[in-house]
Structure formats: structure tokens, C-alpha cells
Coordinates of C-alpha atoms in Angstrom, one line a residue:
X398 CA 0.0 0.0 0.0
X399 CA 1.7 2.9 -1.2
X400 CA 1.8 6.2 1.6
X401 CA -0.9 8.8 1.1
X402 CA 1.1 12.1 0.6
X403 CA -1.9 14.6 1.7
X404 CA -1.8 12.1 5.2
X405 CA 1.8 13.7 6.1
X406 CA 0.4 17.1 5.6
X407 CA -2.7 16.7 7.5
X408 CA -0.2 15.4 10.5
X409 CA 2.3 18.4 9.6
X410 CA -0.4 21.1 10.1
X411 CA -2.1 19.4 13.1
X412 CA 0.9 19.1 14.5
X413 CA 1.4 22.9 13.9
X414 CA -2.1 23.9 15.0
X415 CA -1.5 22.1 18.1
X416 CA 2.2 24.0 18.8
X417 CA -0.1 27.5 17.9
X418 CA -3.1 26.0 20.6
X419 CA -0.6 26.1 23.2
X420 CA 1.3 28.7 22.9
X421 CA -1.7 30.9 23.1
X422 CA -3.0 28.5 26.0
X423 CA 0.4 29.8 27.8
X424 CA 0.5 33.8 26.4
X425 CA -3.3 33.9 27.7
X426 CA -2.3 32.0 31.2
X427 CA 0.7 34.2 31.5
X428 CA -1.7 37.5 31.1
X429 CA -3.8 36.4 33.2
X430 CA -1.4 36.3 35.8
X431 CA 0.2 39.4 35.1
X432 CA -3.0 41.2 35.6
X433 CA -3.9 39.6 38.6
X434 CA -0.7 40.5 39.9
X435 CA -1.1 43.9 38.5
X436 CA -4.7 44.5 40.1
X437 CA -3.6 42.9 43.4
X438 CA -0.5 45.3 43.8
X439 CA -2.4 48.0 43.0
X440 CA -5.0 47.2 45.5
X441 CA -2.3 46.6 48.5
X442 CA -0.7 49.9 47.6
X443 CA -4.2 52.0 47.7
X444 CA -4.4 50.7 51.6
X445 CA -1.1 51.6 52.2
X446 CA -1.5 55.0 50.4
X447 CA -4.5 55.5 53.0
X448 CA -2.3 54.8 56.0
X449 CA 0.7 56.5 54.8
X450 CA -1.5 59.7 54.1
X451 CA -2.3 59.4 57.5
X452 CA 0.6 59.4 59.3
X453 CA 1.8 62.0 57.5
X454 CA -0.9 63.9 58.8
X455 CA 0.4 63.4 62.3
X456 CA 3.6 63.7 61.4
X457 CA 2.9 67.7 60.5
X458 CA 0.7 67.8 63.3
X459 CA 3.5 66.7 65.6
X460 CA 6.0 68.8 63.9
X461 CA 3.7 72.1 64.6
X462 CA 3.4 70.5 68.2
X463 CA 7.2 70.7 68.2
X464 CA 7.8 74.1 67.2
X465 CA 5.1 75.5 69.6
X466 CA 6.4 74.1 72.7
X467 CA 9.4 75.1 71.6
X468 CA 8.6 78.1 70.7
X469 CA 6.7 78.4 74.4
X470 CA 9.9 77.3 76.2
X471 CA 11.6 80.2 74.5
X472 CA 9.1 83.0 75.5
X473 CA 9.2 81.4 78.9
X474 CA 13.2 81.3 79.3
X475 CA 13.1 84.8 78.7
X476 CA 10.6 86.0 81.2
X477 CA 12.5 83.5 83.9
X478 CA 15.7 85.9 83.0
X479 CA 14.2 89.0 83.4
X480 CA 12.1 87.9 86.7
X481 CA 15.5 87.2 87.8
X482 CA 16.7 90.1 86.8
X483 CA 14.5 92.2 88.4
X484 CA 14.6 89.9 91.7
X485 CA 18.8 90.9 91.2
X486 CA 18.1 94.6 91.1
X487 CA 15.7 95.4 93.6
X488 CA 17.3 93.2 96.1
X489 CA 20.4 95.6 95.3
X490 CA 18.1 98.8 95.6
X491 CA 16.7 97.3 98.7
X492 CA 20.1 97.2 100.4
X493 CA 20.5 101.0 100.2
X494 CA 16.3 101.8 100.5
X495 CA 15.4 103.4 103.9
X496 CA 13.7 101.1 106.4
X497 CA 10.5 102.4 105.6
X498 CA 10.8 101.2 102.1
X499 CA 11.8 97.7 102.8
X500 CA 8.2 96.2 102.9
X501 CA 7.5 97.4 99.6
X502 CA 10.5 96.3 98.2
X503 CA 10.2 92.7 99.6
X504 CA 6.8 92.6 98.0
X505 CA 7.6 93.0 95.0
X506 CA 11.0 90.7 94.9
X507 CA 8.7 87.8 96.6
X508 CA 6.0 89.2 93.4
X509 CA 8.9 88.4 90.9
X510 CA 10.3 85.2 92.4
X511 CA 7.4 83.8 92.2
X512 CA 7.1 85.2 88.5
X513 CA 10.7 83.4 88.3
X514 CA 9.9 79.8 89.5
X515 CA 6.4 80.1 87.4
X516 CA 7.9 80.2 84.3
X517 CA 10.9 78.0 85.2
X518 CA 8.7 75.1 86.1
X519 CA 6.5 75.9 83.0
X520 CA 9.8 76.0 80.9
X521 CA 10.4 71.9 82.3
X522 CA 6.7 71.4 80.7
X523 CA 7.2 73.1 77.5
X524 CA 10.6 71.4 77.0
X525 CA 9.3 67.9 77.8
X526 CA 6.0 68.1 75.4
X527 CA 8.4 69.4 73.0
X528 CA 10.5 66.4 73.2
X529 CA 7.7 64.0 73.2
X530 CA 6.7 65.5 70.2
X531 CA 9.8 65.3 68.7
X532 CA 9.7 61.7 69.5
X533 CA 6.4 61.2 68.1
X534 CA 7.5 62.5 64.6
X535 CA 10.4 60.3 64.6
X536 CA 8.1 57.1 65.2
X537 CA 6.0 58.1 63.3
X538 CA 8.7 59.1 60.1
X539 CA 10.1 55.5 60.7
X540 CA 6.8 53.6 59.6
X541 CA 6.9 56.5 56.7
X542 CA 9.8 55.3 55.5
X543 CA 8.7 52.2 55.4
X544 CA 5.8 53.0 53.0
X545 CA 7.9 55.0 51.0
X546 CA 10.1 52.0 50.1
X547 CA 7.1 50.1 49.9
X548 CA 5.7 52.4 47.4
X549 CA 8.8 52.2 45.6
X550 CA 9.2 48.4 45.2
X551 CA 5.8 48.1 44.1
X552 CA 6.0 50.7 41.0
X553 CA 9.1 49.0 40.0
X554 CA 7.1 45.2 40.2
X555 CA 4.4 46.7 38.4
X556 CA 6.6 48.9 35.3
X557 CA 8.4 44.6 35.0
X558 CA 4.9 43.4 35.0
X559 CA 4.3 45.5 32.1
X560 CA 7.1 44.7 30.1
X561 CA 6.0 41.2 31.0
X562 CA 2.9 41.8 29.4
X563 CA 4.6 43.5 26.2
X564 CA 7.7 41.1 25.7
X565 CA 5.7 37.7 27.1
X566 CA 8.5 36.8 28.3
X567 CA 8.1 34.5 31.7
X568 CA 11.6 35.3 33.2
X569 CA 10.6 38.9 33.7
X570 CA 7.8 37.8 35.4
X571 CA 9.5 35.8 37.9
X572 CA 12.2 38.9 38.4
X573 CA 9.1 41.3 39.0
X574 CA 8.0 39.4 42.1
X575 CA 11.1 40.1 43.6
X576 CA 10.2 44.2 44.4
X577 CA 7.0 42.8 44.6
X578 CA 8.0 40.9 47.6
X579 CA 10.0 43.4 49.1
X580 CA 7.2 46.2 48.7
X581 CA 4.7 43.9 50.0
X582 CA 6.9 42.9 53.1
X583 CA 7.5 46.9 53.8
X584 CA 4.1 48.2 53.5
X585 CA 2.9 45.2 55.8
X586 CA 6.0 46.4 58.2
X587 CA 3.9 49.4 58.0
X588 CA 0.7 48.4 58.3
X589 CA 1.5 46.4 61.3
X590 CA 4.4 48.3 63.2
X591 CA 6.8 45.9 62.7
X592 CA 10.3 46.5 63.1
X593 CA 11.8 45.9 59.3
X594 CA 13.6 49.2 58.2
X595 CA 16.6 48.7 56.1
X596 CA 18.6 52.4 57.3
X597 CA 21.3 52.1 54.0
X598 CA 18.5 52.4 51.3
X599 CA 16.3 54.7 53.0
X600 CA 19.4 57.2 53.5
X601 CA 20.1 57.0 49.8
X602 CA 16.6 57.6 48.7
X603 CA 16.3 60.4 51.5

């Protein structure tokens, strides 16, 4: 029985039609994934966008907090110095005042002593709400930071996820999850006050 030709050809373009089948089966599945990925990144950094906006919030707010007490301690320093002042030179004038006028002047250096140790122990308040406020910003710039580098890793996963999508080439896909990873592990550091902050990259981005 002699071989049918048009057989071979039949096998030749199934075979082809086959190869073409699966290689859109994989471009499709790879797609897929890529705008999974794509939508689920985008998602995680919208949350984190919301929280970051937020502390940054208090971070002003603790910042004005800052300069105020500040500010306060200040205004406060100076009237101490020139309660003392005054306490310095009446006491002086007192020395030479006739003893008729001593009552008067003791009055009034017991009226600016007390001026004196009013502002002083206001001075200790001002200083320490300043520093806790100073504190407050710095806690609260630390889980900043952390967004920011979240932020970061996830725009570079999603620009790879893209040329993932343009090139369909797999490889790039497994090399976006990689900031993906790291951006998702940051803004859950974040999220959750945990204590992941690498100092070396946030200084060079700073």
C-alpha cells in the first residue's frame, strides 16, 4: 500500500495547529497572571497609600506640636531671666532703700520670684512636650519610610509586570516578584508596626 502524501500534511499542520493551541494556552495563562498581579499590587498599595496619608498627617501635626512648645519654652526662658533680673536689682536697691521702704521692696522681689519659679517650672513642661513630640515624629517618620520604600518596590514590580505583558517573556515575570516581595513585606511592616527598616537604602533615597 503505497503512503498517502496529503496524510503527512494533515499530521504536519495538526501538529502545527497544536504547537499555535498552546502557545496561546500559555500567552493567555501568563496575562492572566500578570494582571492579577497587576490588580492585586495596585490594591495593596491603595491601603497603604491610605495609611501613609495618615501618618503624615500626624507627622505635621507633631511637627507644629514641636515648634510651639518650643517656641513656648523660649518666650518662657526669657521671662525667667528677666524675673531674675528684676529679683537681682531690687534686692540691690533694697540694700540702700530706707527702712520704711523695705516692705514694699520685699513685696515686690517675693512678686517676681514667684514670677521666676512660674515660668521655670513651665519651661520643664514646655521642654518635655516638646520632646515628646519630637519623638512622636520620629516614630511616626520610621513607619513612613517604610511606605515609602514600599511604594517604591511596588511601582518598579508593576513597570516589570508590564514589560512582562509587552515582551511575554516568563523570566521577567519571575524577576518582578522580587520588588513585589520586598514592597509587600514593607508596607505590611507598616501596616502592622513591625520592626523591618533597612537604614542604607532609606538614607540613599532620603
Amino acid at each position: 500500500m503505497d503512503p498517502d502524501p496529503m496524510q503527512f500534511v494533515e499530521e504536519e499542520a495538526d501538529k502545527k495547529e497544536s504547537e499555535v493551541t498552546t502557545a496561546g494556552k500559555s500567552k493567555a495563562h501568563l496575562n492572566t497572571m500578570v494582571a492579577i498581579s497587576v490588580a492585586l499590587l495596585a490594591t495593596f498599595m491603595g491601603v497603604c497609600k491610605v495609611k501613609d496619608d495618615n501618618i503624615v498627617q500626624a507627622m505635621q501635626q507633631a511637627q507644629a506640636d514641636k515648634i510651639d512648645n518650643y517656641s513656648w519654652y523660649q518666650a518662657r526662658n526669657i521671662r525667667e531671666e528677666i524675673a531674675k533680673s528684676t529679683v537681682a536689682e531690687l534686692t540691690a536697691q533694697a540694700a540702700w532703700a530706707p527702712p520704711q521702704a523695705q516692705p514694699s521692696y520685699q513685696e515686690q522681689i517675693k512678686t517676681f520670684q514667684a514670677v521666676e519659679q512660674d515660668q521655670a517650672e513651665k519651661k520643664k513642661i514646655q521642654q518635655a512636650d516638646a520632646e515628646k513630640a519630637d519623638k512622636t515624629y520620629n516614630e511616626l517618620n520610621y513607619h513612613d519610610d517604610q511606605f515609602d520604600l514600599s511604594d517604591a518596590m511596588l511601582a518598579l514590580a508593576i513597570s516589570l509586570l508590564a514589560l512582562t505583558a509587552l515582551t511575554q517573556k516568563r523570566w521577567l515575570f519571575v524577576i518582578a516578584m522580587v520588588p513585589a516581595f520586598f514592597g509587600i513585606l514593607m508596607g505590611l511592616a507598616g501596616l502592622f508596626a513591625w520592626a523591618i527598616h533597612p537604614n542604607g537604602l532609606t538614607r540613599l533615597l532620603s
